[in-house]
Amino acid sequence: MTSASGTAVPAARRRVRPRGLAWTVLRVHRPASLVWCGYVLLMVGWMLWVHHVPGARLRAELAACRELEGGCVDVMTFSHSLTRSWIGTFVAYSSCGVAAWAGASLVGRELERGTAQLAWAQSVSPARWLTARLAVPAVALAAGTTVLVLVYRWFWSASRDLRGDEWYYTDPFVNRGPAVLAYALCALAVGALAGIALRRALPALAVALGFVLWFHLYLDDHWYELWPTGTGTGGSRLPEGYPAAHFWPLHLMTTGVVLTVAALATGAAYWLLRRRTR
């Protein structure tokens, strides 16, 4: 490379700019990436604060009141338990936000405004276009969700001395393993499918969010039926009928169901996109 005066410009001084579809997705959806990073940091900070500040204070109060003749009143732990439950719910249902964003912004808005068609006219195939829009957020979701799972596992285990959610409660069951990531990937695929099918941002947002929320709530009520061997009190089949050793088999089966739905939604998205762009 030479300058205007004809002198050579050293290769080290050349400005290297990221290129390609992946960089385009990152640049266009940088606000969403920042929101996701902020959400992960907020949840991690919230868990650390709850454990080390109000949690430590509550443990000191409980230790002091156990020395009294009347013991401790159980309601002292209610507020702390409620806060932990809210944290679990936010972690478990973060996939709903992913579905809404994927349907409305990642795919639906691109098709509605015609920017996707512009990319296809510039030697970018629809399949490559969709792959970039699924792969880049999938990597970000995998990284952030892994952090949330690891911190939540520590947070839940470290709070076992206080009253809180048992392992078979909905949020600890989902949040302590790869099921959270499976839900996020499923929401990404469903959002993309809704965006391709409807080609409008707001309808795709509503459909993707509604389906993922319904699917999450349905599986929350029926995951223990994947291994119908537990018997609860009075002979009824309930999650608490399972021993704690059944957590991982049940959790992995649930993860497999969610990933199957994610794979079906991904395949349907590619098929529908190819059919509409022939």
Coordinates of C-alpha atoms in Angstrom, one line a residue:
M1 CA 0.0 0.0 0.0
T2 CA 1.3 3.5 -0.9
S3 CA 0.3 6.9 0.4
A4 CA -0.7 9.9 -1.7
S5 CA 2.9 10.9 -2.1
G6 CA 3.8 7.5 -3.4
T7 CA 5.7 6.3 -0.3
A8 CA 5.0 2.9 1.0
V9 CA 2.9 2.6 4.2
P10 CA 4.1 -0.1 6.6
A11 CA 1.8 -3.1 7.0
A12 CA 1.8 -2.6 10.8
R13 CA 0.3 0.9 10.4
R14 CA -2.6 -0.3 8.3
R15 CA -5.9 -0.2 10.1
V16 CA -7.5 -3.6 10.3
R17 CA -11.2 -3.5 10.6
P18 CA -13.4 -6.5 11.4
R19 CA -15.4 -7.7 8.5
G20 CA -18.0 -10.3 7.6
L21 CA -21.5 -11.2 8.6
A22 CA -20.6 -11.9 12.3
W23 CA -19.2 -8.4 12.7
T24 CA -22.3 -6.9 11.0
V25 CA -24.6 -8.7 13.5
L26 CA -22.5 -7.5 16.4
R27 CA -22.4 -3.9 15.1
V28 CA -26.2 -3.7 14.4
H29 CA -27.2 -5.4 17.6
R30 CA -24.6 -3.9 19.9
P31 CA -27.2 -2.3 22.2
A32 CA -28.8 -5.7 22.7
S33 CA -25.4 -7.2 23.5
L34 CA -24.8 -4.5 26.0
V35 CA -28.2 -5.1 27.6
W36 CA -27.4 -8.8 27.9
C37 CA -24.0 -8.2 29.5
G38 CA -25.5 -5.7 31.9
Y39 CA -28.3 -8.2 32.8
V40 CA -25.7 -10.9 33.6
L41 CA -23.6 -8.5 35.7
L42 CA -26.7 -7.3 37.5
M43 CA -27.9 -10.8 38.4
V44 CA -24.4 -11.8 39.5
G45 CA -24.1 -8.7 41.6
W46 CA -27.6 -9.2 43.1
M47 CA -26.8 -12.8 44.1
L48 CA -23.4 -11.8 45.7
W49 CA -25.0 -8.9 47.6
V50 CA -28.0 -11.0 48.9
H51 CA -25.7 -13.7 50.2
H52 CA -23.0 -11.5 51.7
V53 CA -25.1 -8.6 53.1
P54 CA -28.6 -9.5 54.1
G55 CA -27.7 -13.2 54.2
A56 CA -24.8 -12.6 56.6
R57 CA -27.0 -10.3 58.8
L58 CA -29.8 -12.9 58.9
R59 CA -27.4 -15.6 59.9
A60 CA -26.0 -13.5 62.8
E61 CA -29.6 -12.7 64.0
L62 CA -30.5 -16.4 63.9
A63 CA -27.4 -17.4 65.8
A64 CA -28.2 -14.8 68.5
C65 CA -31.8 -15.7 68.9
R66 CA -31.1 -19.5 69.1
E67 CA -29.4 -18.7 72.4
L68 CA -32.8 -17.5 73.7
E69 CA -35.0 -19.8 75.6
G70 CA -37.9 -19.5 73.1
G71 CA -35.7 -20.0 70.1
C72 CA -36.3 -18.2 66.8
V73 CA -39.4 -17.3 64.9
D74 CA -39.5 -18.9 61.5
V75 CA -40.9 -15.8 59.8
M76 CA -37.5 -14.1 60.1
T77 CA -36.3 -15.9 57.0
F78 CA -39.4 -15.3 54.9
S79 CA -38.2 -12.0 53.3
H80 CA -34.8 -13.5 52.5
S81 CA -36.4 -16.6 51.0
L82 CA -38.7 -14.4 48.9
T83 CA -35.7 -12.5 47.5
R84 CA -33.9 -15.7 46.6
S85 CA -37.1 -16.9 44.8
W86 CA -37.3 -13.7 42.8
I87 CA -33.6 -14.1 41.7
G88 CA -34.4 -17.7 40.6
T89 CA -37.4 -16.6 38.6
F90 CA -35.4 -13.9 36.8
V91 CA -32.7 -16.3 35.9
A92 CA -35.1 -19.1 34.8
Y93 CA -37.3 -16.8 32.6
S94 CA -34.6 -14.7 30.9
S95 CA -35.3 -16.8 27.8
C96 CA -38.6 -14.9 27.4
G97 CA -36.7 -11.7 26.8
V98 CA -34.4 -13.5 24.3
A99 CA -37.5 -14.8 22.4
A100 CA -39.0 -11.3 22.2
W101 CA -35.8 -9.7 21.0
A102 CA -35.1 -12.4 18.4
G103 CA -38.5 -12.3 16.9
A104 CA -38.8 -8.5 16.9
S105 CA -35.3 -7.2 16.3
L106 CA -33.0 -9.9 15.1
V107 CA -35.2 -11.2 12.3
G108 CA -38.6 -9.6 12.1
R109 CA -37.4 -6.0 11.8
E110 CA -34.8 -6.9 9.3
L111 CA -37.4 -8.5 7.0
E112 CA -39.9 -5.7 7.6
R113 CA -37.5 -3.0 6.7
G114 CA -36.0 -4.8 3.7
T115 CA -32.4 -4.8 5.1
A116 CA -32.3 -8.6 4.8
Q117 CA -33.3 -8.5 1.1
L118 CA -30.5 -5.9 0.6
A119 CA -28.0 -8.3 2.1
W120 CA -29.2 -11.1 -0.1
A121 CA -28.7 -9.0 -3.1
Q122 CA -25.0 -8.5 -2.2
S123 CA -23.9 -12.1 -2.6
V124 CA -25.0 -13.2 0.8
S125 CA -27.2 -16.2 0.7
P126 CA -30.3 -16.3 2.9
A127 CA -28.9 -19.4 4.7
R128 CA -25.7 -17.6 5.5
W129 CA -27.6 -14.5 6.6
L130 CA -29.7 -16.6 9.0
T131 CA -26.7 -18.6 10.3
A132 CA -24.9 -15.4 11.3
R133 CA -28.0 -14.1 13.1
L134 CA -28.3 -17.3 15.0
A135 CA -24.7 -18.2 15.7
V136 CA -23.5 -14.8 17.1
P137 CA -26.2 -14.4 19.7
A138 CA -26.0 -18.2 20.5
V139 CA -22.3 -17.7 21.5
A140 CA -23.2 -14.6 23.7
L141 CA -26.1 -16.5 25.3
A142 CA -23.9 -19.5 26.0
A143 CA -21.2 -17.4 27.7
G144 CA -23.6 -15.3 29.8
T145 CA -25.8 -18.2 30.8
T146 CA -22.9 -20.3 31.8
V147 CA -21.8 -17.5 34.2
L148 CA -25.4 -17.3 35.6
V149 CA -25.6 -21.1 36.1
L150 CA -22.3 -21.3 37.9
V151 CA -23.0 -18.4 40.2
Y152 CA -26.6 -19.5 40.9
R153 CA -25.4 -23.0 41.8
W154 CA -23.1 -21.5 44.4
F155 CA -25.7 -19.1 45.6
W156 CA -28.4 -21.8 46.1
S157 CA -26.0 -24.3 47.8
A158 CA -24.5 -21.6 50.1
S159 CA -28.0 -20.7 51.3
R160 CA -29.1 -24.2 52.3
D161 CA -28.8 -23.3 56.0
L162 CA -31.7 -20.8 55.5
R163 CA -35.2 -21.7 54.5
G164 CA -35.6 -21.5 50.7
D165 CA -36.5 -23.3 47.6
E166 CA -35.9 -27.1 47.5
W167 CA -34.2 -28.7 44.5
Y168 CA -37.4 -29.9 43.0
Y169 CA -38.9 -26.4 43.0
T170 CA -39.2 -24.9 39.5
D171 CA -36.4 -22.4 39.5
P172 CA -33.6 -24.3 41.3
F173 CA -34.5 -27.3 39.1
V174 CA -34.0 -25.3 35.9
N175 CA -31.2 -23.0 37.0
R176 CA -28.7 -25.4 38.3
G177 CA -27.8 -27.0 35.0
P178 CA -27.8 -26.6 31.2
A179 CA -31.6 -26.4 31.0
V180 CA -31.3 -22.6 31.3
L181 CA -29.1 -22.4 28.2
A182 CA -31.4 -24.9 26.4
Y183 CA -34.4 -22.5 27.0
A184 CA -32.3 -19.5 25.8
L185 CA -31.4 -21.3 22.6
C186 CA -34.9 -22.5 22.1
A187 CA -36.2 -19.0 22.5
L188 CA -33.7 -17.7 20.0
A189 CA -34.8 -20.3 17.4
V190 CA -38.5 -19.7 18.1
G191 CA -38.0 -16.0 17.8
A192 CA -36.2 -16.4 14.5
L193 CA -39.0 -18.7 13.2
A194 CA -41.7 -16.2 14.2
G195 CA -39.8 -13.4 12.5
I196 CA -39.5 -15.3 9.3
A197 CA -43.1 -16.5 9.3
L198 CA -44.7 -13.1 10.1
R199 CA -42.1 -10.7 8.7
R200 CA -43.3 -8.0 11.1
A201 CA -41.5 -7.0 14.3
L202 CA -44.4 -6.6 16.8
P203 CA -46.5 -9.7 15.8
A204 CA -43.3 -11.8 15.8
L205 CA -42.5 -10.4 19.3
A206 CA -45.9 -11.3 20.6
V207 CA -46.0 -14.8 19.1
A208 CA -42.4 -15.8 20.1
L209 CA -42.9 -14.4 23.7
G210 CA -46.2 -16.1 24.1
F211 CA -45.0 -19.5 22.9
V212 CA -41.8 -19.5 24.9
L213 CA -43.7 -18.4 28.1
W214 CA -46.4 -21.1 27.6
F215 CA -43.8 -23.8 26.8
H216 CA -41.7 -22.9 29.9
L217 CA -44.7 -22.9 32.2
Y218 CA -46.0 -26.2 30.8
L219 CA -42.7 -28.0 31.2
D220 CA -42.3 -26.5 34.7
D221 CA -45.6 -28.4 35.6
H222 CA -44.7 -31.6 33.8
W223 CA -41.0 -32.2 33.9
Y224 CA -41.3 -34.9 36.6
E225 CA -43.5 -37.0 34.3
L226 CA -40.5 -37.6 32.1
W227 CA -39.5 -40.2 34.7
P228 CA -42.7 -41.4 36.3
T229 CA -41.2 -43.3 39.2
G230 CA -41.7 -40.9 42.1
T231 CA -44.5 -41.1 44.6
G232 CA -45.3 -38.2 46.8
T233 CA -47.3 -38.0 50.1
G234 CA -50.4 -40.0 50.0
G235 CA -49.3 -42.0 46.9
S236 CA -49.7 -39.0 44.6
R237 CA -47.0 -38.5 42.0
L238 CA -45.3 -35.3 42.9
P239 CA -41.8 -33.9 42.4
E240 CA -41.0 -34.2 46.1
G241 CA -41.4 -37.9 45.7
Y242 CA -38.1 -38.1 44.0
P243 CA -34.8 -38.4 45.9
A244 CA -32.2 -35.7 45.3
A245 CA -30.1 -38.2 43.4
H246 CA -32.7 -38.0 40.6
F247 CA -32.0 -34.4 39.9
W248 CA -29.5 -34.9 37.1
P249 CA -31.4 -37.6 35.2
L250 CA -34.6 -35.5 35.3
H251 CA -32.7 -32.3 34.5
L252 CA -30.9 -33.7 31.5
M253 CA -34.1 -35.3 30.2
T254 CA -35.8 -31.9 30.5
T255 CA -32.9 -30.3 28.7
G256 CA -33.2 -32.8 25.9
V257 CA -36.8 -32.0 25.4
V258 CA -36.1 -28.3 25.2
L259 CA -33.2 -28.8 22.8
T260 CA -35.4 -31.0 20.6
V261 CA -37.9 -28.1 20.3
A262 CA -35.0 -25.7 19.6
A263 CA -33.7 -28.0 16.8
L264 CA -37.2 -28.4 15.3
A265 CA -37.7 -24.6 15.3
T266 CA -34.3 -24.0 13.8
G267 CA -34.9 -26.5 11.0
A268 CA -38.3 -25.0 10.3
A269 CA -36.8 -21.5 10.2
Y270 CA -34.3 -22.6 7.5
W271 CA -36.9 -24.5 5.5
L272 CA -39.3 -21.6 5.6
L273 CA -36.7 -19.0 4.6
R274 CA -35.5 -21.1 1.7
R275 CA -39.0 -21.6 0.5
R276 CA -39.8 -17.9 0.6
T277 CA -36.6 -16.8 -1.1
R278 CA -36.6 -19.2 -4.1

